[in-house]
XYZ file of C-alpha atoms in Angstrom:
417
model
C 0.050 -0.027 -0.071
C 0.986 3.505 -0.700
C 2.897 4.687 2.535
C 1.048 8.684 0.937
C -2.262 6.564 1.556
C -1.254 5.581 4.781
C -0.432 9.227 6.628
C -3.243 10.652 5.209
C -6.039 12.780 6.876
C -8.766 13.538 5.217
C -9.688 17.625 6.393
C -12.552 16.647 8.402
C -10.573 14.182 10.597
C -7.688 16.527 10.983
C -9.657 19.436 11.800
C -11.428 17.382 14.485
C -8.416 15.834 16.085
C -6.876 19.217 15.832
C -9.946 19.842 18.431
C -9.449 16.659 21.133
C -5.502 18.227 20.895
C -6.607 21.191 21.435
C -8.992 20.168 24.135
C -6.480 17.781 25.959
C -3.977 20.641 26.322
C -6.431 22.869 27.732
C -7.351 20.300 30.389
C -3.598 20.416 31.038
C -2.968 24.047 31.249
C -6.273 24.283 33.341
C -4.650 21.962 36.196
C -1.564 23.278 35.810
C -2.819 26.529 36.267
C -5.236 25.884 39.755
C -1.875 23.505 40.889
C 0.704 27.408 40.386
C -2.904 29.537 41.772
C -2.566 27.303 45.284
C 1.094 27.354 45.318
C 1.591 30.789 45.226
C -1.485 31.229 47.416
C 0.625 28.194 50.083
C 4.013 30.165 49.677
C 2.273 33.789 50.786
C 0.497 32.105 54.067
C -2.667 32.341 53.065
C -2.925 35.564 51.735
C -4.950 36.375 48.027
C -2.494 37.081 45.537
C -3.466 38.522 42.436
C -4.023 35.728 39.791
C -4.613 36.869 36.707
C -1.295 39.354 36.195
C -0.710 38.854 32.694
C -4.522 39.478 31.454
C -4.349 41.162 27.935
C -7.410 43.977 28.054
C -7.789 44.575 24.450
C -7.017 42.149 22.062
C -8.358 42.011 17.401
C -7.903 38.994 16.087
C -7.538 39.132 12.514
C -6.866 35.621 10.055
C -5.934 37.518 6.912
C -4.030 40.773 6.367
C -7.281 41.688 4.401
C -8.781 42.805 7.348
C -6.459 45.983 8.037
C -8.918 48.344 6.705
C -11.312 46.866 9.064
C -9.847 47.459 11.911
C -7.296 50.450 11.376
C -10.086 53.701 11.847
C -10.600 51.918 14.994
C -7.068 51.231 16.019
C -6.808 54.635 15.286
C -9.537 55.749 18.140
C -8.172 53.908 20.583
C -4.342 54.997 20.023
C -6.225 58.510 19.872
C -7.601 57.860 23.080
C -4.187 56.074 24.593
C -5.421 52.495 25.170
C -3.186 49.931 24.473
C -4.314 46.977 22.630
C -2.617 44.167 20.879
C -3.522 43.466 16.593
C -3.157 38.959 16.429
C -2.643 38.061 12.936
C -2.208 34.693 10.621
C -0.663 37.081 8.363
C 2.953 37.402 8.133
C 3.117 40.446 5.441
C -0.014 42.022 7.157
C -0.309 45.635 7.588
C -0.740 45.610 10.917
C 2.486 44.748 11.943
C 4.325 48.299 10.637
C 1.468 50.315 11.580
C 1.985 54.162 12.490
C 0.175 53.637 16.246
C 2.047 54.525 19.218
C -0.802 52.417 21.274
C -0.978 49.869 19.051
C 1.462 46.062 18.660
C 0.951 43.970 16.080
C 2.280 40.439 16.743
C 2.329 37.313 13.795
C 1.088 34.728 15.744
C 1.412 32.182 13.052
C -0.503 30.509 9.851
C -3.550 28.598 10.141
C -3.995 26.140 13.102
C -0.730 27.502 14.650
C -2.545 30.771 15.001
C -5.739 29.123 16.037
C -3.917 27.356 18.560
C -2.423 30.625 20.523
C -5.959 31.695 19.995
C -7.132 29.131 22.576
C -5.246 29.598 24.833
C -5.116 33.832 25.354
C -5.900 35.117 28.264
C -7.795 38.759 27.490
C -10.301 40.892 28.404
C -12.384 41.195 25.206
C -11.400 40.062 21.644
C -12.563 41.714 19.107
C -12.225 39.878 15.369
C -14.116 39.835 11.880
C -13.701 35.663 11.825
C -16.498 34.022 12.104
C -16.583 30.248 13.159
C -15.660 30.639 17.123
C -16.225 27.226 18.533
C -17.413 25.820 15.623
C -13.945 24.869 14.181
C -10.531 25.066 15.069
C -10.966 28.476 16.542
C -12.350 27.298 20.056
C -13.375 29.641 23.381
C -10.496 30.367 25.772
C -11.382 30.138 28.734
C -9.341 33.402 29.852
C -11.034 35.588 27.521
C -14.350 37.435 29.111
C -15.545 38.317 26.304
C -15.642 37.950 22.415
C -16.897 40.554 19.780
C -17.129 40.062 15.745
C -17.242 43.005 13.554
C -18.881 42.391 9.644
C -16.369 42.949 6.777
C -19.432 44.248 4.298
C -22.372 45.813 4.383
C -25.438 43.396 3.878
C -26.745 40.200 5.493
C -25.312 39.016 8.997
C -26.915 36.214 8.507
C -24.656 35.704 4.625
C -22.434 33.920 7.317
C -21.800 29.830 7.235
C -23.772 28.179 9.017
C -23.211 29.242 13.264
C -20.316 32.000 12.090
C -21.886 33.781 14.999
C -23.143 31.872 17.048
C -21.040 31.658 20.031
C -19.375 35.221 20.064
C -20.679 37.483 23.158
C -21.388 40.129 21.113
C -21.824 41.561 17.408
C -21.652 45.335 16.021
C -23.701 46.163 13.563
C -25.227 48.750 10.899
C -29.188 48.039 10.339
C -31.971 47.854 11.910
C -32.306 44.467 9.559
C -29.215 43.052 10.903
C -30.543 42.820 14.875
C -33.770 41.062 13.442
C -31.644 38.621 11.608
C -29.497 38.271 15.134
C -32.913 38.358 17.543
C -34.972 35.643 14.893
C -31.919 32.963 14.544
C -31.213 33.080 18.645
C -34.650 32.344 18.987
C -34.891 29.729 16.513
C -31.522 28.061 18.039
C -32.933 28.496 21.684
C -29.490 30.629 22.279
C -29.037 33.368 25.025
C -29.672 37.299 23.528
C -25.901 38.827 22.471
C -24.941 42.052 23.283
C -26.297 44.107 19.934
C -24.559 47.443 19.218
C -25.855 49.197 15.836
C -22.124 50.975 15.587
C -22.261 52.444 11.956
C -19.326 50.801 9.738
C -16.160 52.102 10.947
C -13.950 51.388 7.044
C -17.544 52.721 5.196
C -16.685 56.310 6.870
C -12.833 56.175 6.215
C -13.848 55.302 2.957
C -16.545 58.306 2.297
C -14.103 60.625 3.633
C -10.980 59.719 1.203
C -13.170 60.218 -1.523
C -14.648 63.681 -0.387
C -10.654 64.174 -0.337
C -9.508 62.996 -2.908
C -9.388 64.928 -6.874
C -11.796 63.729 -9.522
C -10.907 60.713 -11.243
C -9.584 60.809 -14.730
C -10.562 58.900 -17.332
C -10.050 60.415 -20.332
C -14.418 60.497 -20.956
C -14.710 57.016 -21.797
C -16.706 55.106 -19.604
C -15.296 52.194 -17.846
C -17.211 49.234 -16.021
C -15.941 47.163 -12.715
C -16.724 43.100 -13.231
C -15.896 42.057 -9.529
C -18.065 38.817 -8.562
C -17.616 36.688 -5.439
C -16.347 33.185 -5.099
C -18.277 29.638 -4.731
C -20.716 27.663 -7.601
C -23.253 30.811 -7.204
C -20.895 33.316 -8.324
C -20.534 35.096 -12.117
C -18.045 33.239 -13.317
C -18.927 29.535 -12.613
C -22.711 30.631 -13.596
C -21.799 32.394 -17.292
C -18.298 31.246 -17.499
C -16.164 33.453 -19.984
C -18.870 34.566 -21.537
C -19.871 37.582 -20.027
C -16.388 38.681 -21.119
C -16.809 38.342 -24.348
C -20.445 40.724 -24.604
C -18.233 42.933 -21.993
C -15.776 43.617 -24.360
C -18.153 44.317 -27.006
C -19.570 47.043 -25.831
C -16.430 49.469 -26.257
C -15.963 50.303 -22.886
C -13.127 49.967 -20.392
C -13.692 46.606 -18.193
C -11.506 46.375 -15.018
C -12.407 42.599 -13.614
C -11.454 42.429 -10.481
C -12.149 38.766 -8.848
C -12.280 38.211 -5.172
C -9.394 36.758 -3.615
C -10.788 33.801 -2.268
C -11.114 32.608 -6.244
C -7.059 32.960 -6.835
C -7.184 30.207 -4.301
C -10.529 28.292 -4.023
C -10.746 28.599 -8.189
C -7.396 29.184 -9.354
C -7.829 27.014 -12.455
C -10.786 28.779 -13.489
C -8.945 31.928 -13.203
C -6.083 31.255 -14.241
C -7.791 29.777 -17.921
C -10.159 33.145 -17.831
C -7.058 34.970 -17.721
C -5.279 32.574 -20.728
C -8.314 32.871 -22.519
C -8.548 36.995 -21.873
C -5.381 38.500 -21.705
C -5.656 41.858 -20.458
C -5.728 45.022 -22.869
C -5.609 48.746 -23.463
C -9.450 47.522 -23.407
C -9.469 44.677 -20.667
C -7.299 45.034 -17.063
C -6.876 42.539 -14.151
C -6.818 44.076 -10.974
C -5.776 42.117 -7.501
C -5.044 45.558 -5.491
C -5.569 45.265 -1.917
C -7.015 48.360 -1.764
C -10.063 48.432 -3.908
C -10.174 52.927 -3.515
C -8.813 53.836 -6.543
C -9.938 51.246 -8.924
C -13.993 51.891 -7.400
C -13.139 55.740 -7.862
C -12.793 55.588 -11.779
C -15.585 52.677 -12.262
C -18.901 54.343 -13.469
C -20.747 50.853 -12.997
C -20.286 47.989 -11.381
C -21.532 44.601 -12.397
C -21.404 41.804 -9.552
C -23.740 39.168 -7.149
C -24.163 38.898 -4.323
C -20.389 40.588 -2.389
C -20.616 42.670 -0.277
C -18.326 45.351 -3.206
C -21.916 46.325 -4.559
C -22.814 48.667 -0.727
C -19.787 49.905 -0.994
C -20.043 51.071 -4.589
C -24.078 52.394 -4.187
C -23.327 53.857 -0.851
C -19.705 55.223 -1.073
C -19.104 56.859 -4.695
C -23.318 56.373 -5.535
C -22.791 54.855 -8.747
C -24.768 51.835 -10.218
C -24.663 48.364 -10.172
C -25.998 45.553 -12.275
C -25.965 42.658 -10.093
C -26.179 38.537 -11.682
C -29.348 36.019 -11.118
C -27.077 33.604 -9.406
C -29.458 31.342 -8.124
C -28.039 32.128 -4.850
C -28.025 28.733 -2.307
C -29.167 29.924 0.982
C -28.388 26.045 1.771
C -24.766 26.441 4.005
C -25.792 29.658 4.953
C -27.452 31.769 8.269
C -30.531 32.366 6.007
C -31.366 29.752 5.123
C -32.793 28.995 8.760
C -34.732 32.448 7.761
C -38.467 32.801 6.449
C -37.559 36.721 5.884
C -36.093 38.002 2.618
C -32.584 38.229 2.472
C -32.398 41.616 2.717
C -29.656 42.066 0.028
C -31.814 40.781 -2.618
C -34.805 43.510 -1.312
C -32.222 45.889 -2.124
C -30.691 45.416 -5.184
C -33.402 45.963 -7.397
C -33.673 49.615 -6.181
C -30.131 50.379 -6.455
C -29.907 48.484 -10.455
C -31.016 45.807 -12.586
C -30.895 41.966 -12.708
C -28.304 40.019 -15.071
C -30.212 37.144 -16.438
C -28.838 34.582 -19.852
C -31.750 36.311 -21.029
C -31.134 39.904 -21.296
C -26.801 38.836 -21.374
C -26.613 40.815 -25.207
C -28.260 43.457 -23.984
C -25.437 44.146 -21.362
C -24.892 47.573 -23.033
C -28.053 49.005 -22.746
C -28.799 48.052 -19.066
C -25.132 49.904 -18.283
C -26.398 53.058 -20.171
C -29.592 52.969 -18.276
C -28.577 52.138 -14.981
C -26.161 55.493 -15.193
C -28.636 57.528 -16.908
C -31.776 56.593 -14.971
C -32.955 58.481 -11.815
C -34.572 56.109 -10.056
C -31.390 53.939 -9.257
C -30.147 57.526 -7.344
C -33.231 57.298 -5.037
C -32.866 53.925 -4.232
C -29.193 53.839 -3.573
C -30.311 56.961 -0.760
C -33.099 54.556 0.648
C -31.651 52.023 0.941
C -28.136 53.273 3.110
C -29.772 54.634 5.464
C -31.766 50.996 6.182
C -28.094 49.023 6.140
C -25.821 51.987 7.146
C -26.715 54.271 10.700
C -24.597 56.285 12.237
C -22.521 57.021 9.240
C -19.405 59.208 10.260
C -19.243 57.249 13.830
C -18.486 54.410 13.166
C -14.884 54.051 15.205
C -15.762 56.360 17.749
C -19.190 54.188 18.639
C -16.697 51.010 18.515
C -14.428 52.179 21.183
C -17.004 53.763 23.293
C -18.972 50.045 23.532
C -15.448 48.074 24.073
C -14.381 50.438 26.699
C -18.179 50.493 28.125
C -18.086 46.397 28.106
C -14.375 46.350 29.702
C -15.176 48.817 32.625
C -18.767 46.837 33.397
C -16.520 42.943 33.137
C -13.596 44.524 35.601
C -16.487 45.809 37.803
C -18.039 42.207 37.792
C -14.380 40.376 38.637
C -13.381 42.401 41.405
C -16.756 41.610 42.920
C -16.001 37.817 42.525
């Protein structure tokens, strides 16, 4: 028998074995800590001793460098107030590791399971993260962390995470009332304790709006520019339309920018490489992989996407129209599957743009022109923005206000215990 086969462990089994290992280590860690505390108590002649001197008050955790823009405005606000924060990242090239803030300490904690192993035994007051799946897969709640807070990285349905992605957080930072209702509905269905839910706004979109206001007008040379920005997975644009959509876009005569989701280059590598080979970069077509999407969005007149969160960034911040693909979105893997209420995203999309289908694909140029020129889509953008983005311009301040207040509450509870 092939030795490689004998050594193979499938991903599911590997995840289970990792969880078992973490459990064993956690038990030994707990026993050791108790032994140390008792020893210190004995050596101090029975006097009460401080048992948690190594606790970090505030930790931000991210599993990928691309989420620095989510946390940057919050870090800046913490720094402005003189509050120390440890920023733990699983990316060795994370911009946070060289951040300019005196009170924000960037720390690379290893990749993949190594990072999760570090987080699983963390000693901290509050952990803020945009990573879902806490206590579901490899990332387990640490017994020495008092409070976990999630902040989304997109301005859309909070039920667009994979199932149970947010169930075991203590608090969620949101930006719209419809998100609050979605969380409460899931809690009721799953018989979960009510989380702390606070509407803070969207800090990173506040920053993008400020940046856009300060930037000069984009130079387009008078030619319309179309951005194709699909998500990834079986419901995405490229999975449904393939290269046909690129052919039709090139026939419009407009400048075309293609910006695949970063995950596509990992999970759909073969498909993306073939598309890039069949439709190479030219004067009319460019492939964009910038980590920061500010410039590409600024010089775009209209966006074509599917269920990617970039749709709402583009519509709300840049106040420009969208065309969204009819991708027959499968709710099966997501929390949205549990709810009977409509997916908010799909109630918002018809108000800010037109739906692209296989039947009207050949009319894409006319759709682009109409979406740009029709006033009703501008009205729809204003309406949906009010629903999804409350407290504009106040996101970072409100987020830090909540975290500081919660830490004070936790500290008082700990002292009273």
